[in-house]
CSV table of C-alpha atoms (C1' of nucleotides) in Angstrom, one decimal:
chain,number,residue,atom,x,y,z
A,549,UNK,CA,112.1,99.6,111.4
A,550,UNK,CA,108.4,98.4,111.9
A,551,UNK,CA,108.5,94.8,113.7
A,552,UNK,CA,105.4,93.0,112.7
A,553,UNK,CA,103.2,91.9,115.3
A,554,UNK,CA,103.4,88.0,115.1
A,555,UNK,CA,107.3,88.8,115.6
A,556,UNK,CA,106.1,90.8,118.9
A,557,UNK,CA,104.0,87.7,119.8
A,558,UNK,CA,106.5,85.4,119.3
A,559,UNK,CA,109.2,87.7,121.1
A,560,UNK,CA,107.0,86.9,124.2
A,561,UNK,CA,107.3,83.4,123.6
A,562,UNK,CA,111.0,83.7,123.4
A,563,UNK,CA,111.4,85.8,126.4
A,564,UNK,CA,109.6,82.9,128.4
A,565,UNK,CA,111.3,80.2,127.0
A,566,UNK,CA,114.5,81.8,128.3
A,567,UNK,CA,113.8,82.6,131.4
A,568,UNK,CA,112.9,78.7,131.8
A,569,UNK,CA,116.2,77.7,130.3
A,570,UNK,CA,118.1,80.6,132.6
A,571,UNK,CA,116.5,78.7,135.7
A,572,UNK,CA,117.2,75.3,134.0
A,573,UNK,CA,121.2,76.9,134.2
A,574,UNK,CA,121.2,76.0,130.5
A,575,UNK,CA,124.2,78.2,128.8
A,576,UNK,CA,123.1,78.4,125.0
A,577,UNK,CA,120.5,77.6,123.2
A,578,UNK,CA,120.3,77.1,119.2
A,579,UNK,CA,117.1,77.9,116.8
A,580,UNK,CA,116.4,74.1,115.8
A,581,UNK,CA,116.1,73.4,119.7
A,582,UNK,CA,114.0,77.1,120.6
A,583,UNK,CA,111.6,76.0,117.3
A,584,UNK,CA,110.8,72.8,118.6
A,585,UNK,CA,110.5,73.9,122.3
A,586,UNK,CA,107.9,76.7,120.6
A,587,UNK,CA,106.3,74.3,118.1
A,588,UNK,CA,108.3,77.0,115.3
A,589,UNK,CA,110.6,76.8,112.6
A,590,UNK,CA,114.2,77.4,113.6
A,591,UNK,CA,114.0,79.8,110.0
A,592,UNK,CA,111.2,81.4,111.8
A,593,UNK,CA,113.1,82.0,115.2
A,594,UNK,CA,116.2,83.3,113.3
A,595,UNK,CA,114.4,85.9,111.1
A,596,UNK,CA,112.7,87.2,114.2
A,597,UNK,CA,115.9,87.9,116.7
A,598,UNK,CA,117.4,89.1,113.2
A,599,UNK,CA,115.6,92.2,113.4
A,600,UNK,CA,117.1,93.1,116.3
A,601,UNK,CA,120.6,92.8,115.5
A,602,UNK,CA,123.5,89.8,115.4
A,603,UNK,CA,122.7,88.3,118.4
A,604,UNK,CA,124.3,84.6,118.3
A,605,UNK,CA,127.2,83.1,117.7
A,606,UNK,CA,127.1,81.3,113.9
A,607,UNK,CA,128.2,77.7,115.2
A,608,UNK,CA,127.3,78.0,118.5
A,609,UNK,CA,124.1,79.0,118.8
A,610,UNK,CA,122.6,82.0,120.9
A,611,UNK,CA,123.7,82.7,124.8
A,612,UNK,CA,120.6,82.1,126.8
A,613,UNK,CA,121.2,84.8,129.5
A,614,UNK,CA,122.5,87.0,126.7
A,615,UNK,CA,119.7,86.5,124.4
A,616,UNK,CA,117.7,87.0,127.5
A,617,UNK,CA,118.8,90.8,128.4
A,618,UNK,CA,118.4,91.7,124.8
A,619,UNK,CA,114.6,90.2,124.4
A,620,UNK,CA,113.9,92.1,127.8
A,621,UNK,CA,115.3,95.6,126.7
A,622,UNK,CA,113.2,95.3,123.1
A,623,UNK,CA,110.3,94.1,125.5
A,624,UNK,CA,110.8,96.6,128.4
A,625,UNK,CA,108.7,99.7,128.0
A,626,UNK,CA,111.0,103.0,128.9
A,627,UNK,CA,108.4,103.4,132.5
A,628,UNK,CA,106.0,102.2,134.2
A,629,UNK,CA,102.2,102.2,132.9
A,630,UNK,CA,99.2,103.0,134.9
A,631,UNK,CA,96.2,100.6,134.0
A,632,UNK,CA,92.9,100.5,135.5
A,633,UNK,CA,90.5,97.5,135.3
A,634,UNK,CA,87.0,98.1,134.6
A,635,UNK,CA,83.9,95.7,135.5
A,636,UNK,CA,85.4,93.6,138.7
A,637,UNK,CA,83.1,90.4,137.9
A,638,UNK,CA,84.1,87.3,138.3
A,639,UNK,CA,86.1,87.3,135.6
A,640,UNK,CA,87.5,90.6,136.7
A,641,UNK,CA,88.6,89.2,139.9
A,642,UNK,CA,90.1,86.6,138.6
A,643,UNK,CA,92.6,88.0,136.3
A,644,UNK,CA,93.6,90.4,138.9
A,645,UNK,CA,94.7,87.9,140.8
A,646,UNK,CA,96.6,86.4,137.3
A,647,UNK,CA,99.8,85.5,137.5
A,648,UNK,CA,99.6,87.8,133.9
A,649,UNK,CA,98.9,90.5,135.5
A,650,UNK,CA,101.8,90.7,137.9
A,651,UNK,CA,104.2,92.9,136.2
A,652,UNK,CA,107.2,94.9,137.0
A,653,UNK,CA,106.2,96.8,133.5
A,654,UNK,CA,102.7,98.1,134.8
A,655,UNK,CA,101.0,99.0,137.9
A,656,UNK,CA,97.0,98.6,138.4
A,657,UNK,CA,95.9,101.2,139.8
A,658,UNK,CA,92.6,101.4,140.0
A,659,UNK,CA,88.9,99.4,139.5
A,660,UNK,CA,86.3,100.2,138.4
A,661,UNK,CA,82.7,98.6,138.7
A,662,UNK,CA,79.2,100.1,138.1
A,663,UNK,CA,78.1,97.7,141.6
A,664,UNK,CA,78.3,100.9,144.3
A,665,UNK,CA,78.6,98.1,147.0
A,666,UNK,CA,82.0,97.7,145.2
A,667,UNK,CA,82.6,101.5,145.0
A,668,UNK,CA,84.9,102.3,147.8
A,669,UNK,CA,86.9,99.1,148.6
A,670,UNK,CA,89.9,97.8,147.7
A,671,UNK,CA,90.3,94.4,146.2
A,672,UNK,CA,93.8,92.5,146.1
A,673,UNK,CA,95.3,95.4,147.2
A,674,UNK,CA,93.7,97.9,144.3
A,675,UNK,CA,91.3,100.7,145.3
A,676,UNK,CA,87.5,100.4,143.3
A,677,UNK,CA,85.7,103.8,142.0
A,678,UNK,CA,82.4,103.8,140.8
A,679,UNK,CA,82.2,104.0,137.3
A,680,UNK,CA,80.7,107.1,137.2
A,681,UNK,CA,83.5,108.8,138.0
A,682,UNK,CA,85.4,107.1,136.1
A,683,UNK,CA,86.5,109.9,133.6
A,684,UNK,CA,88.3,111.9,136.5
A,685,UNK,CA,90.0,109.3,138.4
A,686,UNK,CA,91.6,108.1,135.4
A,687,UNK,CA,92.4,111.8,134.3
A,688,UNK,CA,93.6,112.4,138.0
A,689,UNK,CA,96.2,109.3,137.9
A,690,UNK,CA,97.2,109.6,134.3
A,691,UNK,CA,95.8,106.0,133.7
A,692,UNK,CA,97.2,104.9,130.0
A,693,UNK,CA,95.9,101.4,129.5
A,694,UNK,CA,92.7,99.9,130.3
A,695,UNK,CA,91.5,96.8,130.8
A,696,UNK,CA,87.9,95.7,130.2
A,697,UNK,CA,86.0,93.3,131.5
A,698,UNK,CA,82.8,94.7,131.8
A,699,UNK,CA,79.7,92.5,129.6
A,700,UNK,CA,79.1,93.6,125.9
A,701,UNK,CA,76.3,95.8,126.5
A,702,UNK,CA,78.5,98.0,129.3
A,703,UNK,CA,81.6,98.4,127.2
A,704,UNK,CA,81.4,101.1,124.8
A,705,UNK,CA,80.1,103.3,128.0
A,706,UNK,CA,83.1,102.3,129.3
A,707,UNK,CA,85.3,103.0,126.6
A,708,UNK,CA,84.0,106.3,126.3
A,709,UNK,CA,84.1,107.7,129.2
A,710,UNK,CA,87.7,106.6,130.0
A,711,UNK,CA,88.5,108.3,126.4
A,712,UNK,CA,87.0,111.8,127.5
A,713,UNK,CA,89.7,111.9,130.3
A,714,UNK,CA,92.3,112.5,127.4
A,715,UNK,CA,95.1,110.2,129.1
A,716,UNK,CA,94.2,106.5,127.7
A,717,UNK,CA,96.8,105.0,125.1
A,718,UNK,CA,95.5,101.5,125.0
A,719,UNK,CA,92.8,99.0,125.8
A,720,UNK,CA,92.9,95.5,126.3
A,721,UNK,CA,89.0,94.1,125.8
A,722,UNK,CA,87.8,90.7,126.7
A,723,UNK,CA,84.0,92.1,125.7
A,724,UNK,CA,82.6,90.3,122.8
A,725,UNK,CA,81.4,93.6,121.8
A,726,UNK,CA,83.1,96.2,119.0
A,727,UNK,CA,84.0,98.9,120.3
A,728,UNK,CA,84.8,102.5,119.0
A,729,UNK,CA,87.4,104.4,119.9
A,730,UNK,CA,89.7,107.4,118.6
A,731,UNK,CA,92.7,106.4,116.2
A,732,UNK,CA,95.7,106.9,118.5
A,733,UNK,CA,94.0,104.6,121.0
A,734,UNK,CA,94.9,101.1,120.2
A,735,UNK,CA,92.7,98.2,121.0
A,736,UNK,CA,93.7,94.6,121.6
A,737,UNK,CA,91.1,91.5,122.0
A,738,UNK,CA,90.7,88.8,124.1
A,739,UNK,CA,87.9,86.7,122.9
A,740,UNK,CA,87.6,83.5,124.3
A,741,UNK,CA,84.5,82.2,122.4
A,742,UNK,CA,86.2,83.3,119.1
A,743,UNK,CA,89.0,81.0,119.9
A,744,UNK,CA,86.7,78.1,121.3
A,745,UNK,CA,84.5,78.6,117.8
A,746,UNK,CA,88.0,78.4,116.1
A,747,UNK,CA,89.0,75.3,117.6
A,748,UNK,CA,85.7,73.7,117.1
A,749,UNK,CA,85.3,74.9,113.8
A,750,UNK,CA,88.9,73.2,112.5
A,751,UNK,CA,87.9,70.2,114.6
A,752,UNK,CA,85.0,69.8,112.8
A,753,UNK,CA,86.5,69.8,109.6
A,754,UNK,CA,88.7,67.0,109.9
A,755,UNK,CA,91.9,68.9,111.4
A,756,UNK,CA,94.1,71.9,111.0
B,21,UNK,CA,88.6,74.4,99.9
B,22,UNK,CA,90.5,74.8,102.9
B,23,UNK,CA,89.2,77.7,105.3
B,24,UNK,CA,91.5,80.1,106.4
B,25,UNK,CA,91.9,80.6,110.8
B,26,UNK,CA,91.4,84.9,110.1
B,27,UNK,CA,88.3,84.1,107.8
B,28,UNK,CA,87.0,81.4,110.6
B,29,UNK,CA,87.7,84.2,113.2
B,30,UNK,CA,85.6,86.7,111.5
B,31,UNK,CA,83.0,84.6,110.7
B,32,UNK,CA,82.3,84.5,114.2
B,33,UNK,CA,82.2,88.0,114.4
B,34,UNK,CA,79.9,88.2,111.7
B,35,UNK,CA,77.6,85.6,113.3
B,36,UNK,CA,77.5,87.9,116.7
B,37,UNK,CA,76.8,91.2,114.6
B,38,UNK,CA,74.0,89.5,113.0
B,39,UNK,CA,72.6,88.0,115.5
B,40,UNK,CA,72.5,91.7,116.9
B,41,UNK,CA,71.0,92.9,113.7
B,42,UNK,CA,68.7,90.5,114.0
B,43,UNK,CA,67.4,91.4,117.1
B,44,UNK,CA,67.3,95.0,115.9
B,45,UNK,CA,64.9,93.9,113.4
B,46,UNK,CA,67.1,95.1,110.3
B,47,UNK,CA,66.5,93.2,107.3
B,48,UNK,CA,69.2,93.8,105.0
B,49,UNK,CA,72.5,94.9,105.5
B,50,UNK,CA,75.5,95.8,103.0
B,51,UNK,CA,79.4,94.4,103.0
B,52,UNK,CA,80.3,97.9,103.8
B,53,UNK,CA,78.1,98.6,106.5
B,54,UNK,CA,79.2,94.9,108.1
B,55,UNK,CA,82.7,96.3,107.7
B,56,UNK,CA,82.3,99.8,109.4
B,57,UNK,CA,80.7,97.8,112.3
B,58,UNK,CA,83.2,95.5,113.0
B,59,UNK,CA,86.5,97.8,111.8
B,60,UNK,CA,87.0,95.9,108.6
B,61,UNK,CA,87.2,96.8,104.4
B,62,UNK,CA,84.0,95.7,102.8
B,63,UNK,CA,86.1,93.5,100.0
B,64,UNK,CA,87.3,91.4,103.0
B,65,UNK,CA,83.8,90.8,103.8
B,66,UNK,CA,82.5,89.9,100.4
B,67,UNK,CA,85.5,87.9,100.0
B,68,UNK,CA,85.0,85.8,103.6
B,69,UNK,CA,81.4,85.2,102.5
B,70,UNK,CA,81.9,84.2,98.9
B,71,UNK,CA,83.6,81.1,100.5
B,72,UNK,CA,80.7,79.6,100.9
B,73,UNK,CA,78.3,80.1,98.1
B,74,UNK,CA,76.9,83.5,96.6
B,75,UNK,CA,74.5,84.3,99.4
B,76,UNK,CA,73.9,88.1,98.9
B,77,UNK,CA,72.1,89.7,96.3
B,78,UNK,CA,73.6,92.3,94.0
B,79,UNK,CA,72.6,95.7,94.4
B,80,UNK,CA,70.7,95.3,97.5
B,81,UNK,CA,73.2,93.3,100.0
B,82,UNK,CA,72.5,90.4,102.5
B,83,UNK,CA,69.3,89.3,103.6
B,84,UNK,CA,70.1,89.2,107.6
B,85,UNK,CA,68.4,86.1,108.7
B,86,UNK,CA,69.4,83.8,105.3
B,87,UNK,CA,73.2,85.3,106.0
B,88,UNK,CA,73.0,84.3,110.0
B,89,UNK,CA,71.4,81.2,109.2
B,90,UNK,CA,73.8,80.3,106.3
B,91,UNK,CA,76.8,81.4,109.0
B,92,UNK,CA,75.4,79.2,111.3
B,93,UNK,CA,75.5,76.5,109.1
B,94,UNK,CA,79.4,76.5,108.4
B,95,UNK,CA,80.2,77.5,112.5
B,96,UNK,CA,77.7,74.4,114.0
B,97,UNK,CA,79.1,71.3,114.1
B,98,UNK,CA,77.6,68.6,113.2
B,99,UNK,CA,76.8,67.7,117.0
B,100,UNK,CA,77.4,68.1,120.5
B,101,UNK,CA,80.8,68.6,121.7
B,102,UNK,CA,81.4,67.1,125.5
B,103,UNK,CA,84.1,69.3,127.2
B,104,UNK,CA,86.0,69.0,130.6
B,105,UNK,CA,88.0,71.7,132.2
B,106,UNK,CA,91.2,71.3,133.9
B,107,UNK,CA,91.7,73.3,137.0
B,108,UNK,CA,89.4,75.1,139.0
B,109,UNK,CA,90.7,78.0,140.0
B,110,UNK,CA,89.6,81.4,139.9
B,111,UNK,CA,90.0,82.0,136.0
B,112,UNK,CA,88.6,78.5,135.9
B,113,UNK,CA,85.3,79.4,137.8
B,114,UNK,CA,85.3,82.8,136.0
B,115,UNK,CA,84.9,81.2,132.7
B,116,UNK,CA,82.5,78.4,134.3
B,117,UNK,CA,79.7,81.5,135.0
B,118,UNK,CA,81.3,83.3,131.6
B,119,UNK,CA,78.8,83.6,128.8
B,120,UNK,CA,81.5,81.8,126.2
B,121,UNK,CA,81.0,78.7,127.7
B,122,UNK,CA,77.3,78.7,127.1
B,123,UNK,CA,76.7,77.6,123.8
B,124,UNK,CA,74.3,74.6,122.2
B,125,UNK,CA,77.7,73.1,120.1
B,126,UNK,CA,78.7,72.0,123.5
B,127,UNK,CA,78.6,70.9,127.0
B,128,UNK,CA,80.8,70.9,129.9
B,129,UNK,CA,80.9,67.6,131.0
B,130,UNK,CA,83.3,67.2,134.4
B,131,UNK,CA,85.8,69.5,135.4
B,132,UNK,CA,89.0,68.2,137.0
B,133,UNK,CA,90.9,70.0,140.4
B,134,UNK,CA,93.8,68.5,142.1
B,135,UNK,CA,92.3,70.2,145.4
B,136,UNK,CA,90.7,66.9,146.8
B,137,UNK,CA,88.3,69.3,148.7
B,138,UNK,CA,87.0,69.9,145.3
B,139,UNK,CA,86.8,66.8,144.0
B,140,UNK,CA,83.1,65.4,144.5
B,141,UNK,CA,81.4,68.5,144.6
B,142,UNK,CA,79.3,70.0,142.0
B,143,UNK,CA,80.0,73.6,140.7
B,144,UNK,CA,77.9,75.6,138.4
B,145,UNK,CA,76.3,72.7,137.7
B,146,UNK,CA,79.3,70.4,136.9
B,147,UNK,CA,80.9,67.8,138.5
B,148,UNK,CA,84.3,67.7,139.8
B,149,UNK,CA,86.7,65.0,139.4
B,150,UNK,CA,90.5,64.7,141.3
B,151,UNK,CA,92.8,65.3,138.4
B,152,UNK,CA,94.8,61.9,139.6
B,153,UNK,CA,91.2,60.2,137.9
B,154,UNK,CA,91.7,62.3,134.5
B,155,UNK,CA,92.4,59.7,132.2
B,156,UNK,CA,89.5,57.6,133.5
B,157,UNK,CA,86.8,59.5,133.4
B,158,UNK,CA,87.4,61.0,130.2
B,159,UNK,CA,87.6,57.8,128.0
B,160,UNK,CA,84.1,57.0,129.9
B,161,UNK,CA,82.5,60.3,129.0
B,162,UNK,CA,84.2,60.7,126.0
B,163,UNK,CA,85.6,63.6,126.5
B,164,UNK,CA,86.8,65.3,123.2
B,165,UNK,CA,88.0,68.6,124.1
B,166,UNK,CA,89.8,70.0,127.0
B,167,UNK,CA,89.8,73.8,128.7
B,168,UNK,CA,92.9,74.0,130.3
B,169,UNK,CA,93.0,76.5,133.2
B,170,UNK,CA,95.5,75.3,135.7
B,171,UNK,CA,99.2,77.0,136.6
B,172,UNK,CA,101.8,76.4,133.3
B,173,UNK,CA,103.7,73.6,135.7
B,174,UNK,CA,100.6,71.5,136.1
B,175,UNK,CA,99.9,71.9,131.8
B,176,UNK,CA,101.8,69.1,130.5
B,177,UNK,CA,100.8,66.5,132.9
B,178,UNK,CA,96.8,67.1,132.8
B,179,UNK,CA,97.8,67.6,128.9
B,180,UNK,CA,99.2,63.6,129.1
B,181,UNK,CA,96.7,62.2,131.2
B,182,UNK,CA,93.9,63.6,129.5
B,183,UNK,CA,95.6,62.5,125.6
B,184,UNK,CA,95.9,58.9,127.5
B,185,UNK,CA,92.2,58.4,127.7
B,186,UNK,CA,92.2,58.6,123.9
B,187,UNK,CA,89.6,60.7,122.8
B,188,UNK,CA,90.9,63.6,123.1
B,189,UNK,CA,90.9,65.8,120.1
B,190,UNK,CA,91.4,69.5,121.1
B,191,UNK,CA,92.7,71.8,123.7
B,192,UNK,CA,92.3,75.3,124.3
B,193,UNK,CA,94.8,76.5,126.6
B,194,UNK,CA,94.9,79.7,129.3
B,195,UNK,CA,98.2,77.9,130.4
B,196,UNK,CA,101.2,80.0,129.2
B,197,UNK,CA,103.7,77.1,129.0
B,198,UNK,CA,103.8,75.2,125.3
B,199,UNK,CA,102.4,71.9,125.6
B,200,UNK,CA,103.8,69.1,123.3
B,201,UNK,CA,100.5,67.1,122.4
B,202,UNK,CA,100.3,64.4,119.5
B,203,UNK,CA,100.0,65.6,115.8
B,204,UNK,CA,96.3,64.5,115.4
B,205,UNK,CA,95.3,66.7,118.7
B,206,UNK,CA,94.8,70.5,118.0
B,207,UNK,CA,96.0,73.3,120.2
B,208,UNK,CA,94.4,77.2,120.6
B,209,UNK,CA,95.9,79.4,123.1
B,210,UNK,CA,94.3,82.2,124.8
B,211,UNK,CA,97.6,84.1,126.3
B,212,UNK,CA,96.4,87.2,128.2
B,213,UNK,CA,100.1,88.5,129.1
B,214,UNK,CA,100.8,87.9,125.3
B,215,UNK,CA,98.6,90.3,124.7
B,216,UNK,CA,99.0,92.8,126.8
B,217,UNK,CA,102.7,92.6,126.1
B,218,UNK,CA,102.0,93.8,122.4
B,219,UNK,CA,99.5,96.5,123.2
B,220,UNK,CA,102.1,97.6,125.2
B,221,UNK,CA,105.0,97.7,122.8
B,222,UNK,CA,103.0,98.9,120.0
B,223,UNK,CA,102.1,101.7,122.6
B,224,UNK,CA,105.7,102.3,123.6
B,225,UNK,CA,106.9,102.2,119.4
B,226,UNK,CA,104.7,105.0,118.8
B,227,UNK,CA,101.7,103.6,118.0
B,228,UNK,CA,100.1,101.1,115.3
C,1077,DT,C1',71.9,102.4,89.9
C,1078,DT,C1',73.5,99.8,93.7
C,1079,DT,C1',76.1,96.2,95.6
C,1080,DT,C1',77.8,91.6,95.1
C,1081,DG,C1',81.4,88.1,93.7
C,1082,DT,C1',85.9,87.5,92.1
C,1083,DG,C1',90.2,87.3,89.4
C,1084,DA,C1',94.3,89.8,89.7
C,1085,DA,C1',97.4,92.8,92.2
C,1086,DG,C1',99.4,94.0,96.3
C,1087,DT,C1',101.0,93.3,100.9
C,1088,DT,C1',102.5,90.7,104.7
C,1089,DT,C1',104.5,86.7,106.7
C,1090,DT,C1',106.9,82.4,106.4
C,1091,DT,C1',110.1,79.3,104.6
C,1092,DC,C1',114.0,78.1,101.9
C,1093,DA,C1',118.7,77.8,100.9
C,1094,DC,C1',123.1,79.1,101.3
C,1095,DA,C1',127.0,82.4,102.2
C,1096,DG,C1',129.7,83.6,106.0
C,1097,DC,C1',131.5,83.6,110.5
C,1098,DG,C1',133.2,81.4,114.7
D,1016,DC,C1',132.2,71.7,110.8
D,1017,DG,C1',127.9,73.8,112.8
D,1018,DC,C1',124.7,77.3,113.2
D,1019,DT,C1',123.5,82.1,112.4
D,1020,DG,C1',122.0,85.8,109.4
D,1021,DT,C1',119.7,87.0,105.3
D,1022,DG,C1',118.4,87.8,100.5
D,1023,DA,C1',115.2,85.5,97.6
D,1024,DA,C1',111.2,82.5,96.8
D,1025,DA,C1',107.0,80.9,98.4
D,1026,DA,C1',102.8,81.0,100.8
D,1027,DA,C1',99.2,83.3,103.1
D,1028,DC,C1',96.2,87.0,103.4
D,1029,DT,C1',94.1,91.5,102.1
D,1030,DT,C1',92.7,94.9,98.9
D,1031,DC,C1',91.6,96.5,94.4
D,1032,DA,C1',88.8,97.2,90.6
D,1033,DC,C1',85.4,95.9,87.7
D,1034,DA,C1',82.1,92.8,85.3
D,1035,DA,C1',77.7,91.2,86.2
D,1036,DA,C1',73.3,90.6,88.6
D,1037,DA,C1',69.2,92.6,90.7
DNA sequence: TTTTGTGAAGTTTTTCACAGCG
DNA sequence: CGCTGTGAAAAACTTCACAAAA
């Protein structure tokens, strides 16, 4: 069955909720209480872990370290992913050294920045390529996801040459830009002024 | 009428591409040529901008500069917004020098470290405040909306200091731990492992 | 003729409400 | 009895399809 995507997002949510509670020693863990932790429905947090199978106990609730294993292995991917980064600016740098980007799921391995002073070092621990070679480094390491970080002008450049090495899957963008890419690569967006406009905008008009 | 978030997000998306147009000199442009450009169905174009008022013209499309102006209009707010961010760490100073945070709708008015070392300086222009002075010297500026950079433990307690001052009235959070903030105070997240999490298991479940 | 604006239809996502199990 | 699991209803959002304007 297809899970929707806001049941992925909120899967996430779930998974770190748990992990809290697991450290907390909490035992079990109802939907009421896991909707208002979340700022969600307990309806909402039922349907979801539904999906997935009967999970709980009706009366009881859910077992937290239980509920935990089960999130994880719907979560898990069945390896290890090879990502590369692309445009190590400050914004670049930072995220590497994100805590979201330390992952027992996926391995960095590689950066890439158009700066040739950059070319030929390696930064927390991750070896930087120019980008004009980018198209056989990542065909050489089998790279699969991509990160971008490179400014709205650079991206599509980007994007294209990391398609024409026939290994990339998926691309996460924080570029403001659109970019193109073949179908069977899928694209997921970061864009912090969107959100920033969003929140402004609903401010603006007297709340949510 | 009551705007919906997706229609709000693409209108920002429509203000970027037309800005672009703009500078490309393009006078006119169609619903369907704004939705091959941005990966969306002409109808849900026509149907975002009919929100506001019939502002194309039948059989020839929308006149670029009335459409960006007209966007404009509905995005601006009605002044300038005074922000603070919480937390100057690397993804804080990343988004400091980040084009989002350039805009005329607002200004970043003190940032806010719990490093003392950081406290009195001045970076990228903006001064920086201990975090144990929060409340303080947001009621004095007035600060209305809050960027929230700092490590998920630290969230909630910059989140009640900076609600105490008062005049708070948004956040928009990098932090991945929920935050429990008063009804009247609106929340956006920006959750970059979120994300990455769902290109990743869309990419593991066979694709889109 | 071309392309908008828009009710109506369709799809997706959330919420309700309650049967059913522990 | 308490709380889950789940069809069915509701709400939210997108797409269709066509009348109407330029």
């Amino acid at each position: 069955m297809r899970i929707a995507e806001p049941t992925v997002e909120r899967l996430v949510l779930y998974y770190r909720l748990l992990m809290q509670l697991h450290n907390e020693e909490r035992r079990v863990v109802s939907s009421q209480e896991i909707g208002e932790l979340l700022g969600l429905k307990a309806s909402q947090v039922r349907k979801d872990l539904s999906y997935f199978g009967e999970i709980g106990k009706r009366g009881v609730g859910y077992h937290v370290d239980r509920l935990y294993q089960h999130i994880s292995g719907i979560l898990s991917p069945n390896r290890l992913w090879k990502i590369a980064l692309v445009g190590v600016g400050r914004l670049g740098e930072a995220l590497l050294g994100h805590k979201a980007l330390r992952s027992d799921k996926f391995r960095i391995e590689a950066l890439f920045d158009s700066d040739s002073n950059k070319a030929g070092t390696v930064i927390c621990g991750v070896p930087c390529y120019n980008s004009d070679d980018m198209t056989e480094v990542i065909k050489e390491k089998g790279i699969e996801v991509l990160i971008l970080t490179v400014p709205a002008n650079a991206a599509q450049t980007s994007v294209d040459k990391a398609v024409a090495a026939g290994t990339l899957r998926g691309i996460l963008t924080f570029a403001t830009s659109a970019i193109s890419v073949p179908d069977d690569v899928l694209v997921y967006r970061v864009d912090i002024s969107v959100e920033l406009e969003k929140l402004l905008f609903f401010l603006k008009s007297g709340l949510k």
